[in-house]
Tab-separated table of N, CA, C and O in Angstrom:
chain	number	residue	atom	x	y	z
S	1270	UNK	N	66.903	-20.676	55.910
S	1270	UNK	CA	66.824	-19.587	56.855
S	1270	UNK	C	65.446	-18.934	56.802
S	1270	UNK	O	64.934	-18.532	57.847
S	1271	UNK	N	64.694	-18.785	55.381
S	1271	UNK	CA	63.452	-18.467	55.414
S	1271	UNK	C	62.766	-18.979	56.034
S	1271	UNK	O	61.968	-18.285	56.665
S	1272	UNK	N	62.725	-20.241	56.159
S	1272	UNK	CA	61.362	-21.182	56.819
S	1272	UNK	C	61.755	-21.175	58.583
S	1272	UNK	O	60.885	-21.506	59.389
S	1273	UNK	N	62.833	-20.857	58.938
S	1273	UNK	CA	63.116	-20.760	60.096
S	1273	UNK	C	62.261	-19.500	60.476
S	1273	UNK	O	61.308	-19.359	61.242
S	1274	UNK	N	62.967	-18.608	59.636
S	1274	UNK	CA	61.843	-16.764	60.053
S	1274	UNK	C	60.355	-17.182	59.875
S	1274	UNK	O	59.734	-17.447	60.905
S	1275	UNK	N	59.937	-17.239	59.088
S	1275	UNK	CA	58.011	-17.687	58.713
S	1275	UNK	C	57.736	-18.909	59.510
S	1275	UNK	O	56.514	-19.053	59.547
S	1276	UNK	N	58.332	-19.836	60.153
S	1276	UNK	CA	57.398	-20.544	60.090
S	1276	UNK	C	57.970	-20.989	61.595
S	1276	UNK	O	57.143	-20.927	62.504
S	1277	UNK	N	58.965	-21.317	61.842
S	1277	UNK	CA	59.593	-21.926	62.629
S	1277	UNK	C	59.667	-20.672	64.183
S	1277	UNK	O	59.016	-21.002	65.174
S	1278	UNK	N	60.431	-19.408	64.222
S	1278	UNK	CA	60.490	-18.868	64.917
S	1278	UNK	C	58.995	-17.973	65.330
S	1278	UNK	O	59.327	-17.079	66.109
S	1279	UNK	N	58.062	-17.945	65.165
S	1279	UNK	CA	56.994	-17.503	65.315
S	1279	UNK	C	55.966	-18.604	65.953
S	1279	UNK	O	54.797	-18.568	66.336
S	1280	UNK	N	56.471	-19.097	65.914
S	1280	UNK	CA	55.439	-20.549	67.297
S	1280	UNK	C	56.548	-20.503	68.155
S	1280	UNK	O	56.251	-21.416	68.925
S	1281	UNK	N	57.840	-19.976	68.629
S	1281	UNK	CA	58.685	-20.397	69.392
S	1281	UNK	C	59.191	-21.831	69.944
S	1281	UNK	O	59.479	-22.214	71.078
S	1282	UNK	N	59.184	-22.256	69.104
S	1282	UNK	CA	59.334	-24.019	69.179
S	1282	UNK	C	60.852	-23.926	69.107
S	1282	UNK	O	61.410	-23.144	68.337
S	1283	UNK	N	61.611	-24.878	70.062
S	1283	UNK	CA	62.695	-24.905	70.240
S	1283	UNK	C	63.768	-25.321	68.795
S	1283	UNK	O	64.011	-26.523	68.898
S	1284	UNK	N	64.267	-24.904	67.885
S	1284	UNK	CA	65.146	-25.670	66.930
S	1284	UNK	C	66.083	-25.283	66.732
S	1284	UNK	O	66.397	-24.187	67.197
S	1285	UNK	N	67.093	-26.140	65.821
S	1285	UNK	CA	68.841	-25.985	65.661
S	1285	UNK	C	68.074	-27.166	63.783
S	1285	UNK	O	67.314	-28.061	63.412
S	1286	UNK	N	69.153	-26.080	63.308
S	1286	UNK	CA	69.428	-26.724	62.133
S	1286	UNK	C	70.479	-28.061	61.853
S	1286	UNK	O	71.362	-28.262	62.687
S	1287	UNK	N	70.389	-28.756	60.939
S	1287	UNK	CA	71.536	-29.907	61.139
S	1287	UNK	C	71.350	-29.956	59.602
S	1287	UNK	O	70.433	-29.860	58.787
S	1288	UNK	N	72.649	-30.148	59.622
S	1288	UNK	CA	73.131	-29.758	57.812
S	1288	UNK	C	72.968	-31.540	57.526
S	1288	UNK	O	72.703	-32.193	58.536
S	1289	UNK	N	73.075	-32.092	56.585
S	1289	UNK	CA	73.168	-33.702	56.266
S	1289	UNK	C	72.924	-33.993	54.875
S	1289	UNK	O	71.990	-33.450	54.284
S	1290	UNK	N	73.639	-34.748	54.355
S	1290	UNK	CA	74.045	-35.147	52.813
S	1290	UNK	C	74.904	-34.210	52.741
S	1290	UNK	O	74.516	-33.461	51.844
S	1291	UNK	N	76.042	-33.754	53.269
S	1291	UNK	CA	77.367	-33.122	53.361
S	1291	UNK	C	77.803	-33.823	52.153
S	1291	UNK	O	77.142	-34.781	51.755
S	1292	UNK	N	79.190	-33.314	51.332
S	1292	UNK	CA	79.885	-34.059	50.586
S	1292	UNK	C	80.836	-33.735	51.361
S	1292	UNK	O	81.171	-32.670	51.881
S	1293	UNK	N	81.562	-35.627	51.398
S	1293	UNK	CA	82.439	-35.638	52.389
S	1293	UNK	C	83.713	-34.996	51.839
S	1293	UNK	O	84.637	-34.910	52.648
S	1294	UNK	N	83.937	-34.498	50.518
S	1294	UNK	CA	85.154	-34.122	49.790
S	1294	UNK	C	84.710	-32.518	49.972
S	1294	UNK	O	85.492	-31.813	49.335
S	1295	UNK	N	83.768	-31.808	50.600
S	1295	UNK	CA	83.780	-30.636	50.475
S	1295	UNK	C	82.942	-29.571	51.702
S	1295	UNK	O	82.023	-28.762	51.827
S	1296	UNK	N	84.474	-30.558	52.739
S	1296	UNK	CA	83.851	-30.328	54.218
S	1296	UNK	C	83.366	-28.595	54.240
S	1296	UNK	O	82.273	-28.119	54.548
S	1297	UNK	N	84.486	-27.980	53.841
S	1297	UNK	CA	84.170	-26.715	53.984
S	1297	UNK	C	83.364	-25.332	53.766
S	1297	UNK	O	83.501	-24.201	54.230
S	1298	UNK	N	82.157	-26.125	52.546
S	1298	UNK	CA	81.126	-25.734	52.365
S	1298	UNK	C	80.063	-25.714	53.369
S	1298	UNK	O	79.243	-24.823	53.588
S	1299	UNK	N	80.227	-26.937	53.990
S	1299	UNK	CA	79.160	-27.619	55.086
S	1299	UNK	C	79.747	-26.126	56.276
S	1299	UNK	O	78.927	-25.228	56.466
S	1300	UNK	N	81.039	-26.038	56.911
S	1300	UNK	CA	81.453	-25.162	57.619
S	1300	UNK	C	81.134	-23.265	57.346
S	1300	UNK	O	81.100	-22.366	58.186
S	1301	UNK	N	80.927	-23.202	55.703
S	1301	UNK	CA	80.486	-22.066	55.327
S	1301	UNK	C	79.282	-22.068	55.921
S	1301	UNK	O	79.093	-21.160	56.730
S	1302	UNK	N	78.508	-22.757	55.759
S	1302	UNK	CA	77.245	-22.890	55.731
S	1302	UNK	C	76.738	-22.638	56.688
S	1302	UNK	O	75.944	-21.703	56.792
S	1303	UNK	N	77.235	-23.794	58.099
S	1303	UNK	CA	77.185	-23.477	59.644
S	1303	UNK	C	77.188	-21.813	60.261
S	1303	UNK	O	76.436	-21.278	61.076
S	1304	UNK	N	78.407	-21.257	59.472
S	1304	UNK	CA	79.078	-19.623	59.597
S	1304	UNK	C	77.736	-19.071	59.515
S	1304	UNK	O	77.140	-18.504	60.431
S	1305	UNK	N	77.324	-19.281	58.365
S	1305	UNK	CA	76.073	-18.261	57.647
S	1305	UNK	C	74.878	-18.170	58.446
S	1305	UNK	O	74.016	-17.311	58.627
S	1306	UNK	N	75.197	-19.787	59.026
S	1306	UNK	CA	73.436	-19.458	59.662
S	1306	UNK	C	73.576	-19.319	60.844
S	1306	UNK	O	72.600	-19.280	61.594
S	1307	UNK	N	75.030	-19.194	61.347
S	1307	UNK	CA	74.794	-18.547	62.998
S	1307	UNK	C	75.155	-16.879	62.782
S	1307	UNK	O	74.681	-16.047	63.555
S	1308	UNK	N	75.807	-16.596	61.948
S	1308	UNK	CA	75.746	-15.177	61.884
S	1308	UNK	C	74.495	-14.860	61.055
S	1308	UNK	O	74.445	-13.678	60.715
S	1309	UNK	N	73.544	-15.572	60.674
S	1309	UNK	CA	72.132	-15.052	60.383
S	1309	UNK	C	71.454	-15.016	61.836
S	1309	UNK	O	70.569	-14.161	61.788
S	1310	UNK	N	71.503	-15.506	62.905
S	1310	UNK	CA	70.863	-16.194	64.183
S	1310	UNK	C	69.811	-17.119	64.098
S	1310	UNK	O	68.714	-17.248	64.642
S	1311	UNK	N	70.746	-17.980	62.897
S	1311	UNK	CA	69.616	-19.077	63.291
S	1311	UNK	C	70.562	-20.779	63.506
S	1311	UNK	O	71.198	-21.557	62.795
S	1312	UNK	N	70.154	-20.664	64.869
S	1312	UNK	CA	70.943	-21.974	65.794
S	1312	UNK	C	71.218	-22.986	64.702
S	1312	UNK	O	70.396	-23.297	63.839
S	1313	UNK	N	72.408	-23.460	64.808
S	1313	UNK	CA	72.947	-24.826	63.907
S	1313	UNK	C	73.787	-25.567	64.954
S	1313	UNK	O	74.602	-25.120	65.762
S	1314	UNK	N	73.257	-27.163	64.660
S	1314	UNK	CA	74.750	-28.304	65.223
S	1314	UNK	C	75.701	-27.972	64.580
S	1314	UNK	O	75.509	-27.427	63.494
S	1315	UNK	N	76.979	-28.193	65.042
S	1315	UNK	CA	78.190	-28.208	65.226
S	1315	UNK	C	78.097	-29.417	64.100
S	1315	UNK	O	78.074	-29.406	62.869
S	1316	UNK	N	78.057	-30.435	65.070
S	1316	UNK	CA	78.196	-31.753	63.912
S	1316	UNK	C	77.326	-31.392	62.973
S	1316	UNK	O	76.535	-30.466	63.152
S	1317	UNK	N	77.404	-32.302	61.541
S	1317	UNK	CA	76.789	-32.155	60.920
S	1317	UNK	C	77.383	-33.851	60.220
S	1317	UNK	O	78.439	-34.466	60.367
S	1318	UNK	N	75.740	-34.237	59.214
S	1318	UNK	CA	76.192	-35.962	58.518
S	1318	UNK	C	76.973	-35.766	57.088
S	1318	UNK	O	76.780	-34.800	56.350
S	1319	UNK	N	77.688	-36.607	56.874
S	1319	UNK	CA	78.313	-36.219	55.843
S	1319	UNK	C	76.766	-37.774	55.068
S	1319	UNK	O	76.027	-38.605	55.595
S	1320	UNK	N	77.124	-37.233	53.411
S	1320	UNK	CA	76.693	-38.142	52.603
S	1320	UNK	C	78.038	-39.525	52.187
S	1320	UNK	O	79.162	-39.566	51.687
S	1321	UNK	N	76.961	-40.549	52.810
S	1321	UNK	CA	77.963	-41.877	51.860
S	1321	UNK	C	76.930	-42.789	51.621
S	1321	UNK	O	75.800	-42.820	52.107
S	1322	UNK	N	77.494	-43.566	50.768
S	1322	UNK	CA	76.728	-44.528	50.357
S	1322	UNK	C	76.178	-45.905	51.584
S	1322	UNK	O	75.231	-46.680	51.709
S	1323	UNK	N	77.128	-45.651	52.110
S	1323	UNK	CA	76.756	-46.647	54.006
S	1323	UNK	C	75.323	-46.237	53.932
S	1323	UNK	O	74.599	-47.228	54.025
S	1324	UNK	N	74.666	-45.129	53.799
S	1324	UNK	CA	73.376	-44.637	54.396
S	1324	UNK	C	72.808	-45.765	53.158
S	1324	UNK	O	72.489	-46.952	53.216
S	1325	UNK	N	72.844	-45.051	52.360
S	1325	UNK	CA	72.007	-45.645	51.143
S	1325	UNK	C	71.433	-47.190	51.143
S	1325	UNK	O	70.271	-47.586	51.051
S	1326	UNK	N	73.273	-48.274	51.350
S	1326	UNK	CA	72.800	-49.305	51.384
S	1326	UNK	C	72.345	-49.890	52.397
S	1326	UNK	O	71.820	-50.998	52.290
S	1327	UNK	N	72.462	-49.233	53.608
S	1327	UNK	CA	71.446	-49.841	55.217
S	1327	UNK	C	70.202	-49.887	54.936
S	1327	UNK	O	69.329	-50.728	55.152
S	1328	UNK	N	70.220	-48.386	54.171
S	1328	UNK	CA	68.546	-47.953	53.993
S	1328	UNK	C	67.768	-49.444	53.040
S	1328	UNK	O	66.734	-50.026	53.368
S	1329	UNK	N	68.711	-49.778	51.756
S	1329	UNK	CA	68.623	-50.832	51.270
S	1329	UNK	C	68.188	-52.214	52.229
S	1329	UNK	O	67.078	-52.732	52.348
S	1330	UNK	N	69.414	-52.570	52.818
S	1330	UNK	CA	69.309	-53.786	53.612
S	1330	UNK	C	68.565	-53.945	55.017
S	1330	UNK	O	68.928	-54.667	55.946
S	1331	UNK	N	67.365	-53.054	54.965
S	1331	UNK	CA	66.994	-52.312	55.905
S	1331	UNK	C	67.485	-52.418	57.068
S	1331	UNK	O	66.621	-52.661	57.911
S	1332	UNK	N	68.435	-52.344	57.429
S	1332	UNK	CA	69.504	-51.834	58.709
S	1332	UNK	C	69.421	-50.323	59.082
S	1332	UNK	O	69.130	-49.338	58.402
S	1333	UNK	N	69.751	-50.461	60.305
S	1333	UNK	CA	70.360	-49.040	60.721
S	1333	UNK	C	71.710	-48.938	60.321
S	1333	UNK	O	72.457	-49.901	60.153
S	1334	UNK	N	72.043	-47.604	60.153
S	1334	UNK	CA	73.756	-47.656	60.389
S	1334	UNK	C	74.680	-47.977	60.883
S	1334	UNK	O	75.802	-48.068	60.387
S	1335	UNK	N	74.184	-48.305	62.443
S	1335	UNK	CA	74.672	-48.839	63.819
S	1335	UNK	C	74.914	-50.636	63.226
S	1335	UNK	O	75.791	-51.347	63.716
S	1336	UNK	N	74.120	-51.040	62.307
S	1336	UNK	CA	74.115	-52.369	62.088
S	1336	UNK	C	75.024	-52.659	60.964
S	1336	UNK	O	75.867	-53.540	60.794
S	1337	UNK	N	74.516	-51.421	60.064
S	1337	UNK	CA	75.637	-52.125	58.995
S	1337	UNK	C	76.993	-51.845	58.576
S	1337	UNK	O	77.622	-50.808	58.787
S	1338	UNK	N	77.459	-53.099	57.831
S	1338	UNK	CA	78.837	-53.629	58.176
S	1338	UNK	C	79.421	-53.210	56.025
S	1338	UNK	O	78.930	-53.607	54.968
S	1339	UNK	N	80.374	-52.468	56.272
S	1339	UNK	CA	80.952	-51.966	54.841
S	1339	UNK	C	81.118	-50.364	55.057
S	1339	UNK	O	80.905	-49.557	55.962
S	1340	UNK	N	81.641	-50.348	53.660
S	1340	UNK	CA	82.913	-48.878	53.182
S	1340	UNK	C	82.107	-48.092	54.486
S	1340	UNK	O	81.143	-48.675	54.983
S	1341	UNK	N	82.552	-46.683	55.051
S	1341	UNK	CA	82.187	-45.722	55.311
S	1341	UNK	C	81.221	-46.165	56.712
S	1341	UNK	O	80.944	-45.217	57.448
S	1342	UNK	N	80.784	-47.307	57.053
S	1342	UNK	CA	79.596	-47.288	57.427
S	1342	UNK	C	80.075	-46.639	59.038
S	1342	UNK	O	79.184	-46.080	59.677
S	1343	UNK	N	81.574	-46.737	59.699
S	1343	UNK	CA	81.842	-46.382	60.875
S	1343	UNK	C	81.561	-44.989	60.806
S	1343	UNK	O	80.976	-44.300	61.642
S	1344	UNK	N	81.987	-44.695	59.843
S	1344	UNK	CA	82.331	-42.788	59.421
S	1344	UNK	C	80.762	-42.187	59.698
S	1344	UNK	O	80.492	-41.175	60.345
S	1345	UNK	N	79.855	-43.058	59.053
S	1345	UNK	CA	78.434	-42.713	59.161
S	1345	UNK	C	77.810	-42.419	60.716
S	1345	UNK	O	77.612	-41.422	61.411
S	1346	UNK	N	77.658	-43.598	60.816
S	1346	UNK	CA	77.428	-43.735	62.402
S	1346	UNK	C	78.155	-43.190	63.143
S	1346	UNK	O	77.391	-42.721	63.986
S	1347	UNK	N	79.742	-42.764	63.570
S	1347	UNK	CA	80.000	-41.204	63.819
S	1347	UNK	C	79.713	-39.660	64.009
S	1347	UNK	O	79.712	-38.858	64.942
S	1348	UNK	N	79.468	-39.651	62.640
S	1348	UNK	CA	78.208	-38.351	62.530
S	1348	UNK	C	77.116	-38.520	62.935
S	1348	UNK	O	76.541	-37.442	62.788
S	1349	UNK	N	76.150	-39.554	63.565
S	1349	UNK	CA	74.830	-39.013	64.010
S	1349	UNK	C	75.097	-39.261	65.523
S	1349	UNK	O	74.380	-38.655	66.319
S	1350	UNK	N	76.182	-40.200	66.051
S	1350	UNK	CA	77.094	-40.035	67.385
S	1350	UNK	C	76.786	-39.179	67.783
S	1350	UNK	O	75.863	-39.048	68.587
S	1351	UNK	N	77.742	-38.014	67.156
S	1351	UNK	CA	78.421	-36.627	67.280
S	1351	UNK	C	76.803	-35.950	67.529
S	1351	UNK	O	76.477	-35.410	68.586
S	1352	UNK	N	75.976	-36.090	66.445
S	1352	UNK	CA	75.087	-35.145	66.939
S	1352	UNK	C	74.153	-35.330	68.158
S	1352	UNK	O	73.610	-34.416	68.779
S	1353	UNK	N	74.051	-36.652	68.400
S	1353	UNK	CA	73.356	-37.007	69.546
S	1353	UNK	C	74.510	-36.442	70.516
S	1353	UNK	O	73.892	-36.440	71.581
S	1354	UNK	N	75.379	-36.117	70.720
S	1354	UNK	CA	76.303	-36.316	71.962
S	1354	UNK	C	75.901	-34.834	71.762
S	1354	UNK	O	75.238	-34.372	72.691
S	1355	UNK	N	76.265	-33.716	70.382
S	1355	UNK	CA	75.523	-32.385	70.807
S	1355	UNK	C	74.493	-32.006	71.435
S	1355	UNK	O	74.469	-31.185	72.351
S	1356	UNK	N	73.536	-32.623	70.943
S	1356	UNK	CA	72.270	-32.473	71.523
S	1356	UNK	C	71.721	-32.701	72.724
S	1356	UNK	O	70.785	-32.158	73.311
S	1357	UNK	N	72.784	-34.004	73.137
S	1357	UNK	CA	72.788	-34.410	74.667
S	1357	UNK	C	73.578	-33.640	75.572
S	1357	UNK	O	73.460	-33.720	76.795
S	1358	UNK	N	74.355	-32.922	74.999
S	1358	UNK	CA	75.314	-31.981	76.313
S	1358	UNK	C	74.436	-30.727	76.199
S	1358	UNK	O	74.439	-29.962	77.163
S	1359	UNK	N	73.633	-30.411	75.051
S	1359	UNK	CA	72.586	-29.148	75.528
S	1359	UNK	C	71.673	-29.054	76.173
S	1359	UNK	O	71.275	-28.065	76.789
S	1360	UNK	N	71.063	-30.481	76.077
S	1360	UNK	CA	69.762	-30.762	76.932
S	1360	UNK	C	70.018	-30.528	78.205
S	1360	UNK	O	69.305	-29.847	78.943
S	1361	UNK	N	71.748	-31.463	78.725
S	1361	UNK	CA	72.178	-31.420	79.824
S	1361	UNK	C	71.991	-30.057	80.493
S	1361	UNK	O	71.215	-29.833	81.422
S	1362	UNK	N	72.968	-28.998	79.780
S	1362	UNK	CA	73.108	-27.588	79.951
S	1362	UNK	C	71.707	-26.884	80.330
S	1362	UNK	O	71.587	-26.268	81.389
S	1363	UNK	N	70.755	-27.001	79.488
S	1363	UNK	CA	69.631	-26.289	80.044
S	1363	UNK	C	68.520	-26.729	81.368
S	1363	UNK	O	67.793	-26.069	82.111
S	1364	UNK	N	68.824	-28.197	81.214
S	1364	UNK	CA	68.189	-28.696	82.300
S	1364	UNK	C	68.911	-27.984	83.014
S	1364	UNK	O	68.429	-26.854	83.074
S	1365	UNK	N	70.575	-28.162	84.051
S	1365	UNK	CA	71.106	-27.785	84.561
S	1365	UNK	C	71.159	-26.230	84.912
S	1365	UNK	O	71.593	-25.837	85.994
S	1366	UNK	N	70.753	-25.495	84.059
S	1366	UNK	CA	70.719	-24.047	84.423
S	1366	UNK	C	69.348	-23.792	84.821
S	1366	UNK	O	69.273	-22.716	85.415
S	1367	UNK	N	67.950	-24.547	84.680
S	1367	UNK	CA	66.605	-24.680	85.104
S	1367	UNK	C	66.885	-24.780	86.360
S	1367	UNK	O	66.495	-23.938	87.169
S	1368	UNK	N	67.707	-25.983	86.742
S	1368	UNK	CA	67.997	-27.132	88.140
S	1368	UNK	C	68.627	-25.163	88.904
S	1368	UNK	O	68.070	-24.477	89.761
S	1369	UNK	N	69.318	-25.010	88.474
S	1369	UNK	CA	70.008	-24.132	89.760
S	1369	UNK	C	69.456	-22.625	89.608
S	1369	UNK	O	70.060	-21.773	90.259
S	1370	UNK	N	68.095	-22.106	88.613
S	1370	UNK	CA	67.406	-21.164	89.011
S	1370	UNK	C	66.466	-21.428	89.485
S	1370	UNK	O	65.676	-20.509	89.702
S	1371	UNK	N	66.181	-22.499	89.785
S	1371	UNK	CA	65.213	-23.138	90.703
S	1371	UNK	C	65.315	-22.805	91.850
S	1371	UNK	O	64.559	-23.276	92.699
């Protein structure tokens, strides 16, 4: 939240936080977390990545997630889904509210 105040909100550069290396056994920290930093006002995705080892060994077999095949790896590629699909219905949204104060 600091580096958002110093550094980030003072060039006015558009950002949203995205939480990632979640533990997937302790969703509700990740959800504390989200709480905190929108009642601080500082924008967060909804989605957020959980940590599994899928990442680790793509990163290994140099694959994307999208490619690789084992434990977790659907669960993985899910979560960055999710955040692209956030990010894509906001883009939508603001274009769209540009488009009709136009």
């Amino acid at each position: 939240m600091e580096t958002v105040r110093r550094a980030v909100r003072p060039v006015g550069v558009a950002h949203r936080v995205l939480l990632t290396r979640v533990d997937p056994r302790s969703l509700a920290e990740a959800l504390e977390a989200q709480t905190a930093l929108m009642e601080a006002g500082v924008p967060a995705f909804h989605a957020f990545v959980r940590a599994y080892k899928a990442h680790e060994r793509a990163a290994l077999e140099g694959k994307p997630i999208t490619g690789f095949r084992g434990p977790n790896a659907r669960e993985a590629e899910a979560d960055y889904r999710r955040v692209a699909e956030e990010l894509l219905r906001e883009l939508g949204e603001r274009a769209l509210a540009r488009a009709e104060g136009a």
